[in-house]
Amino acid sequence: MKKQRAIVCAALAVCLAAASSGPVHAQEPTAPPARVTLVQALPGVNVDMAVDGEPVAQGVPLGDVVTVPLDPGSHELTFSDADGEVDVVSTLRVGPSTRTDVVLHLPAEVDGDPVVNSYRTPSAPIGSGEARVVLAHTATAPPADVRVDGQVVFTNIANGEYAEADVPAGTHSVALLPTGSADAPILGPLEVQLEPRTVTSVYAYGNPSDRSMNVIVRVVRLSADGVAAPRTIETGRAGLAGDLVVGSRFRLGAEARTRADAAAVAARLLRLLPTVLRAVASARPAAVLSPLRSPDLS
Amino acid sequence: MIRAVVLTAALTVSLAVPAGVFLDARTGLRAEAPAREARSLSPRSGDAGDAEGDALRQRVVPARRAQSQVVPERPRALSLPSGSRVTIRAVGTARDGRLAVPPGLDSAGWWRGGARVGDPFGSVLVAAHVDSRTEGLGPFAELLQVRPGAIVTVASRGLEQRYRVVTFRLVPQGDLSRRDWIYAAAGPHRLTLVTCAPPYDRTRGGYQNLAIVVARPLGRATRTDS
């Protein structure tokens, strides 16, 4: 690998102050620290990491992470290696109580200098049965689409960008494809297990041209949003819709085709027979029974 | 073909190792041990005076959200097939498990724990009263005779999503915990509209059924605020 005299070519400050705390430079010694995780996504090197001049890790290989608590404010991060191929100095600003991943990775261009991007972990509470996933493009690859369980869920994510969604917890099949293409995936499909009430951050790295694409995965627990599922829904009392014929435009035939189970429909009809007979017996002149009615009383 | 299999196998193996390492965000990180060693780095690092090592003091770039990605938003209004427009309020569940549908006919209730406009999966659950004693039949009454393929449009603060009605089901009034498809986060993104349905029996608590109309998205949610 040629010498990577790395310069971080970024321009924006990260200002992650919590909502209640105002400007970041209001530094109180007792403010809760930020949790910063340094993610080593540079292939082929072992990286030494330092924060504010103090070493925090030596020889960190690709895929490993180092978590450090940092006081709110500005900090200098240094990434280097024993061969002098990596020399990155960058300034990070963090607010209290935030969780951030700081990822050292390659840009989209082959032989480009390493870059450092920060990804704040979205820590808002979440419902039971759900999981959050953050997918970050930190690979030497063009913009990509993300397919989850066969469905394109994110599109056109470029190097340095990410996409985020709340999805059902459980096992999902995830693949990265070149944007807008149905060609072979550049990564995956991978089976990813998403535990309920967690956020999983996935950093895709490598280069599809030499089949070195892979992922670094971080999982953090989330708190519950405290919203309970409804057990009952009560929506009406005056009885004014009592005589309406309902669902009559949904033909039984169509439903049988959809469910591919005509026998189930027939059985349902038989169960309905007593209800129908009672209704006929007590029907007022205005009530009309549509033969196409298909109430589901299962 | 074989290459794809080998690639998948290799990726599966290498995914398994890092994921196991990172599962505990607090302590279970393999690199934490060397992180505590106090070995000083080469003096060139971070030394502003050295011409070769004079790295520009730049800021860490906050990663950008992919531009094409829609940020989900809670629904605020919907237009029924007739064109009739109904305001939507976010509602929760009472302690007894009852969905807190807004009283009267002015607004429908969207369950706060359900899917939002722009979420990739799950049920967007919206319920409203079919009638009221003081105001008569409400806008949701038209759902009782909705056609398959009818269009319902849902708007949030900055998004709009069209849906196409695909199914109509009648479900007995009562405990819905076995019918979690009505509100589940799992499954394809869908709009689930709920209102009361006949038969009506005043001696047995009123409407005996719920009408559940499910509509699937037509295309993607579009931005209305740009």
JSON list of C-alpha atoms in Angstrom, two decimals, chain A residues 84-207:
[
{"chain": "A", "resi": 84, "resn": "GLY", "atom": "CA", "xyz": [4.09, 5.74, 9.03]},
{"chain": "A", "resi": 85, "resn": "GLU", "atom": "CA", "xyz": [1.49, 4.87, 6.41]},
{"chain": "A", "resi": 86, "resn": "VAL", "atom": "CA", "xyz": [-1.33, 6.33, 8.44]},
{"chain": "A", "resi": 87, "resn": "ASP", "atom": "CA", "xyz": [-1.14, 9.80, 9.96]},
{"chain": "A", "resi": 88, "resn": "VAL", "atom": "CA", "xyz": [-4.52, 11.29, 10.71]},
{"chain": "A", "resi": 89, "resn": "VAL", "atom": "CA", "xyz": [-5.19, 14.09, 13.16]},
{"chain": "A", "resi": 90, "resn": "SER", "atom": "CA", "xyz": [-8.72, 15.30, 13.61]},
{"chain": "A", "resi": 91, "resn": "THR", "atom": "CA", "xyz": [-10.72, 17.39, 16.01]},
{"chain": "A", "resi": 92, "resn": "LEU", "atom": "CA", "xyz": [-13.95, 16.06, 17.42]},
{"chain": "A", "resi": 93, "resn": "ARG", "atom": "CA", "xyz": [-16.51, 18.05, 19.40]},
{"chain": "A", "resi": 94, "resn": "VAL", "atom": "CA", "xyz": [-19.01, 16.19, 21.54]},
{"chain": "A", "resi": 95, "resn": "GLY", "atom": "CA", "xyz": [-21.82, 17.09, 23.86]},
{"chain": "A", "resi": 96, "resn": "PRO", "atom": "CA", "xyz": [-22.70, 15.42, 27.17]},
{"chain": "A", "resi": 97, "resn": "SER", "atom": "CA", "xyz": [-24.30, 11.98, 27.27]},
{"chain": "A", "resi": 98, "resn": "THR", "atom": "CA", "xyz": [-24.12, 11.40, 23.52]},
{"chain": "A", "resi": 99, "resn": "ARG", "atom": "CA", "xyz": [-23.03, 8.16, 21.91]},
{"chain": "A", "resi": 100, "resn": "THR", "atom": "CA", "xyz": [-20.97, 8.52, 18.79]},
{"chain": "A", "resi": 101, "resn": "ASP", "atom": "CA", "xyz": [-19.02, 6.17, 16.57]},
{"chain": "A", "resi": 102, "resn": "VAL", "atom": "CA", "xyz": [-15.96, 7.78, 14.98]},
{"chain": "A", "resi": 103, "resn": "VAL", "atom": "CA", "xyz": [-14.97, 5.71, 11.97]},
{"chain": "A", "resi": 104, "resn": "LEU", "atom": "CA", "xyz": [-11.57, 5.77, 10.29]},
{"chain": "A", "resi": 105, "resn": "HIS", "atom": "CA", "xyz": [-12.16, 4.49, 6.76]},
{"chain": "A", "resi": 106, "resn": "LEU", "atom": "CA", "xyz": [-11.27, 4.77, 3.11]},
{"chain": "A", "resi": 107, "resn": "PRO", "atom": "CA", "xyz": [-13.15, 6.99, 0.67]},
{"chain": "A", "resi": 108, "resn": "ALA", "atom": "CA", "xyz": [-14.95, 5.80, -2.44]},
{"chain": "A", "resi": 109, "resn": "GLU", "atom": "CA", "xyz": [-11.92, 6.41, -4.66]},
{"chain": "A", "resi": 110, "resn": "VAL", "atom": "CA", "xyz": [-9.29, 3.71, -4.90]},
{"chain": "A", "resi": 111, "resn": "ASP", "atom": "CA", "xyz": [-6.00, 4.79, -3.28]},
{"chain": "A", "resi": 112, "resn": "GLY", "atom": "CA", "xyz": [-7.68, 7.73, -1.59]},
{"chain": "A", "resi": 113, "resn": "ASP", "atom": "CA", "xyz": [-6.51, 9.03, 1.77]},
{"chain": "A", "resi": 114, "resn": "PRO", "atom": "CA", "xyz": [-8.31, 7.81, 4.90]},
{"chain": "A", "resi": 115, "resn": "VAL", "atom": "CA", "xyz": [-11.18, 9.91, 6.14]},
{"chain": "A", "resi": 116, "resn": "VAL", "atom": "CA", "xyz": [-12.84, 10.16, 9.53]},
{"chain": "A", "resi": 117, "resn": "ASN", "atom": "CA", "xyz": [-16.62, 10.40, 9.84]},
{"chain": "A", "resi": 118, "resn": "SER", "atom": "CA", "xyz": [-18.71, 10.47, 12.98]},
{"chain": "A", "resi": 119, "resn": "TYR", "atom": "CA", "xyz": [-22.02, 8.63, 13.35]},
{"chain": "A", "resi": 120, "resn": "ARG", "atom": "CA", "xyz": [-24.16, 9.55, 16.28]},
{"chain": "A", "resi": 121, "resn": "THR", "atom": "CA", "xyz": [-25.97, 6.49, 17.62]},
{"chain": "A", "resi": 122, "resn": "PRO", "atom": "CA", "xyz": [-29.71, 7.23, 17.40]},
{"chain": "A", "resi": 123, "resn": "SER", "atom": "CA", "xyz": [-30.76, 6.43, 20.93]},
{"chain": "A", "resi": 124, "resn": "ALA", "atom": "CA", "xyz": [-34.42, 7.45, 21.03]},
{"chain": "A", "resi": 125, "resn": "PRO", "atom": "CA", "xyz": [-36.67, 4.93, 22.80]},
{"chain": "A", "resi": 126, "resn": "ILE", "atom": "CA", "xyz": [-38.29, 2.28, 20.64]},
{"chain": "A", "resi": 127, "resn": "GLY", "atom": "CA", "xyz": [-41.32, 0.00, 20.74]},
{"chain": "A", "resi": 128, "resn": "SER", "atom": "CA", "xyz": [-41.23, -3.61, 21.82]},
{"chain": "A", "resi": 129, "resn": "GLY", "atom": "CA", "xyz": [-40.78, -5.97, 18.92]},
{"chain": "A", "resi": 130, "resn": "GLU", "atom": "CA", "xyz": [-38.79, -3.36, 17.00]},
{"chain": "A", "resi": 131, "resn": "ALA", "atom": "CA", "xyz": [-35.11, -2.84, 16.34]},
{"chain": "A", "resi": 132, "resn": "ARG", "atom": "CA", "xyz": [-33.21, 0.07, 14.86]},
{"chain": "A", "resi": 133, "resn": "VAL", "atom": "CA", "xyz": [-30.57, -0.36, 12.19]},
{"chain": "A", "resi": 134, "resn": "VAL", "atom": "CA", "xyz": [-28.04, 2.18, 10.94]},
{"chain": "A", "resi": 135, "resn": "LEU", "atom": "CA", "xyz": [-26.28, 1.27, 7.73]},
{"chain": "A", "resi": 136, "resn": "ALA", "atom": "CA", "xyz": [-23.15, 3.28, 6.93]},
{"chain": "A", "resi": 137, "resn": "HIS", "atom": "CA", "xyz": [-21.19, 3.27, 3.67]},
{"chain": "A", "resi": 138, "resn": "THR", "atom": "CA", "xyz": [-17.53, 3.35, 4.60]},
{"chain": "A", "resi": 139, "resn": "ALA", "atom": "CA", "xyz": [-16.30, 1.25, 1.68]},
{"chain": "A", "resi": 140, "resn": "THR", "atom": "CA", "xyz": [-14.25, 1.84, -1.42]},
{"chain": "A", "resi": 141, "resn": "ALA", "atom": "CA", "xyz": [-17.31, 1.47, -3.59]},
{"chain": "A", "resi": 142, "resn": "PRO", "atom": "CA", "xyz": [-19.79, 3.59, -5.52]},
{"chain": "A", "resi": 143, "resn": "PRO", "atom": "CA", "xyz": [-23.20, 4.53, -4.08]},
{"chain": "A", "resi": 144, "resn": "ALA", "atom": "CA", "xyz": [-25.26, 1.55, -3.03]},
{"chain": "A", "resi": 145, "resn": "ASP", "atom": "CA", "xyz": [-28.82, 0.39, -2.39]},
{"chain": "A", "resi": 146, "resn": "VAL", "atom": "CA", "xyz": [-29.70, -1.74, 0.60]},
{"chain": "A", "resi": 147, "resn": "ARG", "atom": "CA", "xyz": [-32.09, -4.64, 0.23]},
{"chain": "A", "resi": 148, "resn": "VAL", "atom": "CA", "xyz": [-33.69, -6.00, 3.39]},
{"chain": "A", "resi": 149, "resn": "ASP", "atom": "CA", "xyz": [-35.61, -9.29, 3.04]},
{"chain": "A", "resi": 150, "resn": "GLY", "atom": "CA", "xyz": [-35.70, -8.82, -0.70]},
{"chain": "A", "resi": 151, "resn": "GLN", "atom": "CA", "xyz": [-37.09, -5.29, -0.60]},
{"chain": "A", "resi": 152, "resn": "VAL", "atom": "CA", "xyz": [-35.01, -2.17, -1.39]},
{"chain": "A", "resi": 153, "resn": "VAL", "atom": "CA", "xyz": [-35.25, -0.15, 1.79]},
{"chain": "A", "resi": 154, "resn": "PHE", "atom": "CA", "xyz": [-32.46, 2.42, 1.32]},
{"chain": "A", "resi": 155, "resn": "THR", "atom": "CA", "xyz": [-31.20, 3.81, -1.96]},
{"chain": "A", "resi": 156, "resn": "ASN", "atom": "CA", "xyz": [-28.19, 5.71, -3.22]},
{"chain": "A", "resi": 157, "resn": "ILE", "atom": "CA", "xyz": [-26.06, 5.77, -0.11]},
{"chain": "A", "resi": 158, "resn": "ALA", "atom": "CA", "xyz": [-22.64, 7.18, -0.95]},
{"chain": "A", "resi": 159, "resn": "ASN", "atom": "CA", "xyz": [-19.35, 6.83, 0.93]},
{"chain": "A", "resi": 160, "resn": "GLY", "atom": "CA", "xyz": [-19.59, 8.89, 4.12]},
{"chain": "A", "resi": 161, "resn": "GLU", "atom": "CA", "xyz": [-23.39, 8.65, 4.21]},
{"chain": "A", "resi": 162, "resn": "TYR", "atom": "CA", "xyz": [-25.74, 6.47, 6.19]},
{"chain": "A", "resi": 163, "resn": "ALA", "atom": "CA", "xyz": [-29.36, 5.35, 6.32]},
{"chain": "A", "resi": 164, "resn": "GLU", "atom": "CA", "xyz": [-31.39, 4.51, 9.38]},
{"chain": "A", "resi": 165, "resn": "ALA", "atom": "CA", "xyz": [-34.71, 2.78, 10.01]},
{"chain": "A", "resi": 166, "resn": "ASP", "atom": "CA", "xyz": [-36.77, 1.14, 12.71]},
{"chain": "A", "resi": 167, "resn": "VAL", "atom": "CA", "xyz": [-37.64, -2.36, 11.56]},
{"chain": "A", "resi": 168, "resn": "PRO", "atom": "CA", "xyz": [-39.25, -5.45, 13.10]},
{"chain": "A", "resi": 169, "resn": "ALA", "atom": "CA", "xyz": [-36.86, -7.28, 15.41]},
{"chain": "A", "resi": 170, "resn": "GLY", "atom": "CA", "xyz": [-35.68, -10.68, 14.26]},
{"chain": "A", "resi": 171, "resn": "THR", "atom": "CA", "xyz": [-33.50, -12.17, 11.59]},
{"chain": "A", "resi": 172, "resn": "HIS", "atom": "CA", "xyz": [-33.25, -10.27, 8.33]},
{"chain": "A", "resi": 173, "resn": "SER", "atom": "CA", "xyz": [-31.44, -10.88, 5.10]},
{"chain": "A", "resi": 174, "resn": "VAL", "atom": "CA", "xyz": [-29.42, -7.78, 4.14]},
{"chain": "A", "resi": 175, "resn": "ALA", "atom": "CA", "xyz": [-27.62, -7.12, 0.86]},
{"chain": "A", "resi": 176, "resn": "LEU", "atom": "CA", "xyz": [-25.81, -4.13, -0.66]},
{"chain": "A", "resi": 177, "resn": "LEU", "atom": "CA", "xyz": [-26.20, -3.56, -4.38]},
{"chain": "A", "resi": 178, "resn": "PRO", "atom": "CA", "xyz": [-24.87, -0.91, -6.75]},
{"chain": "A", "resi": 179, "resn": "THR", "atom": "CA", "xyz": [-27.51, 1.83, -6.84]},
{"chain": "A", "resi": 180, "resn": "GLY", "atom": "CA", "xyz": [-30.34, 1.17, -9.22]},
{"chain": "A", "resi": 181, "resn": "SER", "atom": "CA", "xyz": [-28.94, -2.15, -10.29]},
{"chain": "A", "resi": 182, "resn": "ALA", "atom": "CA", "xyz": [-30.31, -5.64, -9.95]},
{"chain": "A", "resi": 183, "resn": "ASP", "atom": "CA", "xyz": [-26.86, -7.13, -10.52]},
{"chain": "A", "resi": 184, "resn": "ALA", "atom": "CA", "xyz": [-25.06, -9.34, -8.08]},
{"chain": "A", "resi": 185, "resn": "PRO", "atom": "CA", "xyz": [-24.77, -7.72, -4.64]},
{"chain": "A", "resi": 186, "resn": "ILE", "atom": "CA", "xyz": [-21.46, -6.14, -3.70]},
{"chain": "A", "resi": 187, "resn": "LEU", "atom": "CA", "xyz": [-22.06, -7.44, -0.18]},
{"chain": "A", "resi": 188, "resn": "GLY", "atom": "CA", "xyz": [-24.24, -10.22, 1.13]},
{"chain": "A", "resi": 189, "resn": "PRO", "atom": "CA", "xyz": [-26.90, -11.37, 1.41]},
{"chain": "A", "resi": 190, "resn": "LEU", "atom": "CA", "xyz": [-26.02, -11.58, 5.08]},
{"chain": "A", "resi": 191, "resn": "GLU", "atom": "CA", "xyz": [-28.21, -12.94, 7.84]},
{"chain": "A", "resi": 192, "resn": "VAL", "atom": "CA", "xyz": [-28.38, -10.20, 10.48]},
{"chain": "A", "resi": 193, "resn": "GLN", "atom": "CA", "xyz": [-29.99, -10.89, 13.85]},
{"chain": "A", "resi": 194, "resn": "LEU", "atom": "CA", "xyz": [-31.63, -7.75, 15.27]},
{"chain": "A", "resi": 195, "resn": "GLU", "atom": "CA", "xyz": [-32.58, -8.08, 18.93]},
{"chain": "A", "resi": 196, "resn": "PRO", "atom": "CA", "xyz": [-35.68, -6.17, 20.09]},
{"chain": "A", "resi": 197, "resn": "ARG", "atom": "CA", "xyz": [-34.97, -2.71, 21.53]},
{"chain": "A", "resi": 198, "resn": "THR", "atom": "CA", "xyz": [-31.45, -2.43, 20.19]},
{"chain": "A", "resi": 199, "resn": "VAL", "atom": "CA", "xyz": [-29.75, -0.23, 17.63]},
{"chain": "A", "resi": 200, "resn": "THR", "atom": "CA", "xyz": [-27.34, -2.04, 15.34]},
{"chain": "A", "resi": 201, "resn": "SER", "atom": "CA", "xyz": [-24.82, 0.09, 13.48]},
{"chain": "A", "resi": 202, "resn": "VAL", "atom": "CA", "xyz": [-23.39, -1.64, 10.42]},
{"chain": "A", "resi": 203, "resn": "TYR", "atom": "CA", "xyz": [-20.25, -0.20, 8.79]},
{"chain": "A", "resi": 204, "resn": "ALA", "atom": "CA", "xyz": [-19.61, -1.66, 5.35]},
{"chain": "A", "resi": 205, "resn": "TYR", "atom": "CA", "xyz": [-15.97, -1.56, 4.31]},
{"chain": "A", "resi": 206, "resn": "GLY", "atom": "CA", "xyz": [-13.66, -3.04, 1.70]},
{"chain": "A", "resi": 207, "resn": "ASN", "atom": "CA", "xyz": [-13.66, -3.08, -2.07]}
]
